[in-house]
Short mmCIF file of C-alpha atoms in Angstrom, two decimals:
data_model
loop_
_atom_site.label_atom_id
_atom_site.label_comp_id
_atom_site.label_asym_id
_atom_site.label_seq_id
_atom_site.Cartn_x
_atom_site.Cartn_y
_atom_site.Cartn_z
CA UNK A 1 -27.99 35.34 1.48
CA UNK A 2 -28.21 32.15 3.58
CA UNK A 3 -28.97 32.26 7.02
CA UNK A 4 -27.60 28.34 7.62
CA UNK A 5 -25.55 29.04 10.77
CA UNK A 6 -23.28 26.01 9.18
CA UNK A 7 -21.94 28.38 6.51
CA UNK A 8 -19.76 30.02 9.16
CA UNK A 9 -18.33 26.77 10.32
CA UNK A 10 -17.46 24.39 6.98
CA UNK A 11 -13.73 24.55 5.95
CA UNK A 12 -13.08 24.70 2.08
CA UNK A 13 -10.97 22.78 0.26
CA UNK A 14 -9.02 25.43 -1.22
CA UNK A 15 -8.47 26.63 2.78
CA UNK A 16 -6.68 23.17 3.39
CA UNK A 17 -5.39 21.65 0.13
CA UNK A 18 -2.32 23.43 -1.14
CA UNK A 19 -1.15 23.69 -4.59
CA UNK A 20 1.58 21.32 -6.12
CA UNK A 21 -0.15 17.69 -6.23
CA UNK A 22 -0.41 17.63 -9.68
CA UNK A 23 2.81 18.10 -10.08
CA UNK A 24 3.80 15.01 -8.37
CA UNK A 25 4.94 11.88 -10.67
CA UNK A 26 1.75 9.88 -10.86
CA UNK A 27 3.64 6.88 -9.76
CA UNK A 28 3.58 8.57 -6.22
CA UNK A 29 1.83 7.10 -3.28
CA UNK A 30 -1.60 8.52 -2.67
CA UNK A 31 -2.77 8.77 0.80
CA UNK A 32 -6.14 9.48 1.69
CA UNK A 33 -6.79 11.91 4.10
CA UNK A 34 -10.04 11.42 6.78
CA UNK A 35 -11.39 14.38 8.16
CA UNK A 36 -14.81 16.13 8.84
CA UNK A 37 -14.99 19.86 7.25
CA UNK A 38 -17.59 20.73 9.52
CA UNK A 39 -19.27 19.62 12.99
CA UNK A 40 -21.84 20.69 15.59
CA UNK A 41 -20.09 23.75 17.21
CA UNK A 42 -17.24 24.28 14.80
CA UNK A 43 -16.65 28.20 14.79
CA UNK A 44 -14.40 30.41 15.92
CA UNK A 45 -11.22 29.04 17.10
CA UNK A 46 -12.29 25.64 16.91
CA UNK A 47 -12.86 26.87 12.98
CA UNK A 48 -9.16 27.72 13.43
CA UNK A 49 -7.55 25.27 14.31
CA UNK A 50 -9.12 22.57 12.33
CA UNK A 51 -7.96 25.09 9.27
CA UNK A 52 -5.00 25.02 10.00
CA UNK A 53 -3.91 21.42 11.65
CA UNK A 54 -5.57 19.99 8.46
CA UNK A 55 -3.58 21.98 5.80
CA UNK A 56 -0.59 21.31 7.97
CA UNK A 57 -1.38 17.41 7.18
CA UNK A 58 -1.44 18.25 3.49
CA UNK A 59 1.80 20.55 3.51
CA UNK A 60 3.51 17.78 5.01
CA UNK A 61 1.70 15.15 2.96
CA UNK A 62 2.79 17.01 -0.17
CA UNK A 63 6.46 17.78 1.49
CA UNK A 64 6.61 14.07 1.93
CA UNK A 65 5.79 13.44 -1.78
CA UNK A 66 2.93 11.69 -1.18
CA UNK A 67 -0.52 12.75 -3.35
CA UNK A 68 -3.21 13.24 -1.17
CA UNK A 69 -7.23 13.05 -1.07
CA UNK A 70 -9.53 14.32 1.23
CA UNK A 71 -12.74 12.33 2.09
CA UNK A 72 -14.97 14.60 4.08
CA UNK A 73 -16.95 12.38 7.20
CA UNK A 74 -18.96 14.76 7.98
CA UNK A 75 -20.69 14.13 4.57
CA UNK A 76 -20.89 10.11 4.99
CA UNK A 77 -20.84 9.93 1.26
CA UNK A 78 -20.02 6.36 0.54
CA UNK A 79 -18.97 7.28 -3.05
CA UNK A 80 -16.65 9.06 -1.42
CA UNK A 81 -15.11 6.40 0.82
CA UNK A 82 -14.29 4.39 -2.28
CA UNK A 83 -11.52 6.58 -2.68
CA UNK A 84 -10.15 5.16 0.33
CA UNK A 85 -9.69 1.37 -1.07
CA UNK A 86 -7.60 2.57 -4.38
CA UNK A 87 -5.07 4.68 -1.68
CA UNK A 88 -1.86 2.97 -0.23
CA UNK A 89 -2.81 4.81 2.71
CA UNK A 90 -5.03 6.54 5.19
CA UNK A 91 -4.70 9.16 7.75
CA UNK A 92 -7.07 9.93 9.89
CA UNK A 93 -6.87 14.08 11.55
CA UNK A 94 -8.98 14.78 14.88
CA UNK A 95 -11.73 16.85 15.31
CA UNK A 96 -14.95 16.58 17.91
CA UNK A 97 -16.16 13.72 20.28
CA UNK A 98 -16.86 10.16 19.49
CA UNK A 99 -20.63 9.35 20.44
CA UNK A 100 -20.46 8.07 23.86
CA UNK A 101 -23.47 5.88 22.70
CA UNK A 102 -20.84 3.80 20.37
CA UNK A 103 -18.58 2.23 23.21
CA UNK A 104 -21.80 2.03 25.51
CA UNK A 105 -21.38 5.50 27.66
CA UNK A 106 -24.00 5.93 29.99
CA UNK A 107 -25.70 9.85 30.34
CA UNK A 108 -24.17 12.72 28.89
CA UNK A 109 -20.33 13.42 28.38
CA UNK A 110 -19.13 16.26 30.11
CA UNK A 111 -17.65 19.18 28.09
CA UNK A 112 -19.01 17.35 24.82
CA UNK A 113 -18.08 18.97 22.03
CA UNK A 114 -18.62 18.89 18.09
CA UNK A 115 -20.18 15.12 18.32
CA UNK A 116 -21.70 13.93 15.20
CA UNK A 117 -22.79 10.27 15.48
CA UNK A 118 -23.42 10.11 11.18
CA UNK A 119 -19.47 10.55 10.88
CA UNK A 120 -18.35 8.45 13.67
CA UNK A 121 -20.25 5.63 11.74
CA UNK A 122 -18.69 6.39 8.64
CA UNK A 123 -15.45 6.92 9.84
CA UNK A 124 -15.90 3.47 11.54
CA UNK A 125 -16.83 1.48 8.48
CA UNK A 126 -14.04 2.67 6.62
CA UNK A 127 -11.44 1.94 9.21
CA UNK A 128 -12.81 -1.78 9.48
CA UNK A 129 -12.28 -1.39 5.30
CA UNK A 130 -9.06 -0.09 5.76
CA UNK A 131 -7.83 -2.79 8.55
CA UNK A 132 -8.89 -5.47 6.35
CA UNK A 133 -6.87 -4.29 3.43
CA UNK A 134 -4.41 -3.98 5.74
CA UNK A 135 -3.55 -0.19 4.47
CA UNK A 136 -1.29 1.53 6.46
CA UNK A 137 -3.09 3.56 8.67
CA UNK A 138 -2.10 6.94 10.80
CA UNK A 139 -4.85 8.08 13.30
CA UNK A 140 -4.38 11.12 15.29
CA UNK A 141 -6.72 12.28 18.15
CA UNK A 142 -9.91 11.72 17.30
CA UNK A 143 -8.88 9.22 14.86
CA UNK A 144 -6.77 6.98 17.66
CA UNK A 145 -9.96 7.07 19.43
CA UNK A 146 -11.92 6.33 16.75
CA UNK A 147 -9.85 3.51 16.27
CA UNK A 148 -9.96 2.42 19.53
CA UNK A 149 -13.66 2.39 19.37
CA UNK A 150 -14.29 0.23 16.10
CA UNK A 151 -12.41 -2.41 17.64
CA UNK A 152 -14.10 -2.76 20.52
CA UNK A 153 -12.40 -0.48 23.35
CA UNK A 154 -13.93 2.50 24.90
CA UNK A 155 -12.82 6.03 25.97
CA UNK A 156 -12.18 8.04 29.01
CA UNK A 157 -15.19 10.97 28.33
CA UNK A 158 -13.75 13.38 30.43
CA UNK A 159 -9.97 13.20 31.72
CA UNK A 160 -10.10 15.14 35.21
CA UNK A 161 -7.48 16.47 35.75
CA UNK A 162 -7.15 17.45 32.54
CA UNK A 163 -3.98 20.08 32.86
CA UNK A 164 -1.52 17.70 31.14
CA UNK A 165 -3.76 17.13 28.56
CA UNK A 166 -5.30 20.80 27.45
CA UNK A 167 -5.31 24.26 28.59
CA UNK A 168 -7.32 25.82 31.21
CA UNK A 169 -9.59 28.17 31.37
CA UNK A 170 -8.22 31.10 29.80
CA UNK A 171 -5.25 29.45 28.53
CA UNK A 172 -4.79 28.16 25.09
CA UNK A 173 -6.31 25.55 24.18
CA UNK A 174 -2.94 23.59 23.01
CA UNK A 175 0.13 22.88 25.24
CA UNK A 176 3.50 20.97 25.52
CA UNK A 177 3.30 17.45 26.96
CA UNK A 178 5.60 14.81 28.06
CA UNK A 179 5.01 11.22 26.87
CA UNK A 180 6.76 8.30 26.95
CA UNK A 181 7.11 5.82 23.90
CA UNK A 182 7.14 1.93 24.28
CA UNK A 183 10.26 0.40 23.44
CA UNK A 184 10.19 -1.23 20.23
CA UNK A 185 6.89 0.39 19.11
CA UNK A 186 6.54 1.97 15.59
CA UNK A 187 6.19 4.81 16.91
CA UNK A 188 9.16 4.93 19.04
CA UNK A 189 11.36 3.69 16.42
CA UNK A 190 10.04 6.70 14.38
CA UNK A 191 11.32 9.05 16.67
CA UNK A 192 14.34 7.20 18.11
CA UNK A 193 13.57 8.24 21.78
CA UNK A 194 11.87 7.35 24.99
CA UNK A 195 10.98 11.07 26.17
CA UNK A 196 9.12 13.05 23.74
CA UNK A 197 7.19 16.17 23.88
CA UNK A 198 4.01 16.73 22.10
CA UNK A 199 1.09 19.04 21.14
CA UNK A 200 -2.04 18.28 22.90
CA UNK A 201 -5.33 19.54 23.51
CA UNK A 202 -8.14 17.25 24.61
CA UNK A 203 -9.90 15.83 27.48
CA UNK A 204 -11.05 12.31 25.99
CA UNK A 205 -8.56 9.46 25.31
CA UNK A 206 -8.24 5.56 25.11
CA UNK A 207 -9.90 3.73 28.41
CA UNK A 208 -9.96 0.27 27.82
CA UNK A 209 -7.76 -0.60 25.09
CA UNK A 210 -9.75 -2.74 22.45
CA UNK A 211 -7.87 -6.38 22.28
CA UNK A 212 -6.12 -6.24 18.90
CA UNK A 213 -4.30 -2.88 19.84
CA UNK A 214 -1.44 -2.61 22.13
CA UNK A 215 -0.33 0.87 24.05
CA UNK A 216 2.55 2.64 22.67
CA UNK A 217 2.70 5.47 24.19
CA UNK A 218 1.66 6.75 27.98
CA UNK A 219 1.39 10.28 29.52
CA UNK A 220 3.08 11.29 33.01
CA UNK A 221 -0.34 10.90 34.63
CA UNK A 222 -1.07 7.34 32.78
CA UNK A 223 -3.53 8.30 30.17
CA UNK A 224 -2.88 6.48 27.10
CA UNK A 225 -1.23 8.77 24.14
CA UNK A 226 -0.78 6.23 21.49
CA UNK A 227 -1.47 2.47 20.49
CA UNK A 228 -0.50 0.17 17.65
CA UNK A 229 -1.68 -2.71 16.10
CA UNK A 230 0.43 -5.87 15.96
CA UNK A 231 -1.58 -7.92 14.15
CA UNK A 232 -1.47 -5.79 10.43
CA UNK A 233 1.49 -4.24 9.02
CA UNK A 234 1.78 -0.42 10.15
CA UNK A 235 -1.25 0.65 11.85
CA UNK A 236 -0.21 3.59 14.29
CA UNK A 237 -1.90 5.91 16.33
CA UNK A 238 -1.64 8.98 18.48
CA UNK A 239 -3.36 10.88 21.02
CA UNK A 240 -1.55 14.02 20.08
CA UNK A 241 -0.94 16.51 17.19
CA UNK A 242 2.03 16.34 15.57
CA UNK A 243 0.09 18.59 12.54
CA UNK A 244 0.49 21.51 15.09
CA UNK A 245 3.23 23.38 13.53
CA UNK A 246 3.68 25.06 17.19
CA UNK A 247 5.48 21.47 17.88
CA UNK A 248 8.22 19.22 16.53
CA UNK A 249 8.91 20.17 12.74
CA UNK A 250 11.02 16.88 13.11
CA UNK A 251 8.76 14.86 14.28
CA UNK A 252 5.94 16.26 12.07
CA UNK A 253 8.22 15.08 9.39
CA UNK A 254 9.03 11.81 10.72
CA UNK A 255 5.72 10.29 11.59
CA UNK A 256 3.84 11.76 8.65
CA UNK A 257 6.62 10.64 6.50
CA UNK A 258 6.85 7.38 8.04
CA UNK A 259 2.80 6.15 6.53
CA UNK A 260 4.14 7.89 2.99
CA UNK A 261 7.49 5.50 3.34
CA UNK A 262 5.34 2.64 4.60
CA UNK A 263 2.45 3.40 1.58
CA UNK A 264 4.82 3.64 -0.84
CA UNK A 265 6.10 -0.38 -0.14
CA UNK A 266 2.63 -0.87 -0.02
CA UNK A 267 2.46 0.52 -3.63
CA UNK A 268 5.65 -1.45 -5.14
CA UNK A 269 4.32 -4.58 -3.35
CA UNK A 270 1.19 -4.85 -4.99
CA UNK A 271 2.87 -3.84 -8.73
CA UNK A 272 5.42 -6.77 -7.92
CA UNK A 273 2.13 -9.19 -7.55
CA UNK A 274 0.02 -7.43 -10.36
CA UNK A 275 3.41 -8.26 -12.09
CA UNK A 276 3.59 -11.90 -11.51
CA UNK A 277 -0.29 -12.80 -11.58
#
């Protein structure tokens, strides 16, 4: 028996891929899905929740009728990121810290937690790849940050106080927070309302936003909760989790279903120009 201590800690696919994508039409949008199956520190109920938030993205992926695969970061294969280019879409899940090294952080990050510099490389390539295909792109959590970084911006390494933002000591580590949503932002014309409520648990965010992005979204304390990008067609990110299925079915469904909708045209635009070439 192995005594690798990263056994305990590596999600499998059949843990977070559910059955039923092969029994979508194969004309149906395929979105592919960014996410790390393991990191430094990943046990437990960190194990847990990255278990479950990612097979939420699939249910609702699959739900959406959208196919779906997963390219693991934590691998860096770049075989693997090819994938990516042939999608109509990408979503990016969360997961640990962004190297504070990559937007020029100073000393160590307080509370730094499941950081794994290989992946935030690769995760940054393929978002530059995935900008300049203009792909529609969902990033949540890590991923907005992630984002935010590739472009240039940096992060807020330790938001203090972070009680809007996560539990405390003892609490969970995932609670109910009030954002508010730019006016005519994607993301508040996804969810039709100023006032929303969300699932969040983490104490980085956006900082400085990088210059092609724009904030969408703001918590009650000011920390940035979502940005967009005006310059490509649907880029849209988000601090929070709206995988957690302790929040918003609704909203699950709306923003998840709003990069199928959006990869879908995608899809049908570039059969229209294969069509006329």
């Amino acid at each position: 028996m192995s005594t690798d201590p990263r056994e305990d800690r590596v999600l499998t696919l059949d843990e977070v891929i559910p059955e039923g994508f092969d029994l979508l039409p194969p004309d149906a949008p395929l979105v592919a899905v960014v996410v790390s199956l393991t990191f430094p520190g990943m046990v437990g109920e960190s194990h847990r929740i990255m278990r479950d938030f990612t097979r939420s993205a699939f249910d609702q992926l699959l739900e959406s009728g959208a196919r779906a695969v997963l390219i693991d970061s934590s691998a860096a294969d770049p075989q693997a990121a090819l994938a990516a280019e042939e999608a109509d879409g990408v979503l990016f899940l969360g997961g640990g810290d962004v190297d504070g090294s990559l937007y020029e952080l100073q000393g160590p990050i307080p509370k730094a937690y499941g950081v794994d510099r290989t992946a935030d490389e690769f995760c940054i390539a393929m978002i530059h790849r995935t900008l300049e295909k203009d792909q529609p792109l969902l990033a949540i959590c890590r991923g907005s940050q992630l984002l935010n970084v590739a472009l240039g911006g940096t992060l807020v390494p330790d938001i203090v106080p972070s009680t809007l933002h996560q539990g405390q000591s003892g609490q969970p580590m995932f609670l109910d927070e009030w954002v508010t949503l730019a006016e005519g932002s994607k993301i508040h014309g996804i969810l039709g309302r100023e006032r929303v409520t969300v699932r969040s648990g983490h104490h980085q965010a956006v900082d400085r936003v990088a210059t092609d992005l724009v904030v969408s979204a703001v918590a009650d304390d000011g920390i940035v909760e979502g940005t967009e990008h005006p310059g490509k067609t649907w880029v849209v990110a988000v601090q929070w989790h709206p995988e957690d299925r302790d929040g918003s079915a609704e909203d699950r469904r709306a923003i998840i279903g709003a990069l199928v909708e959006q990869a879908v045209l995608r899809r049908l635009q570039l059969a229209r120009h294969a069509q006329t070439a």
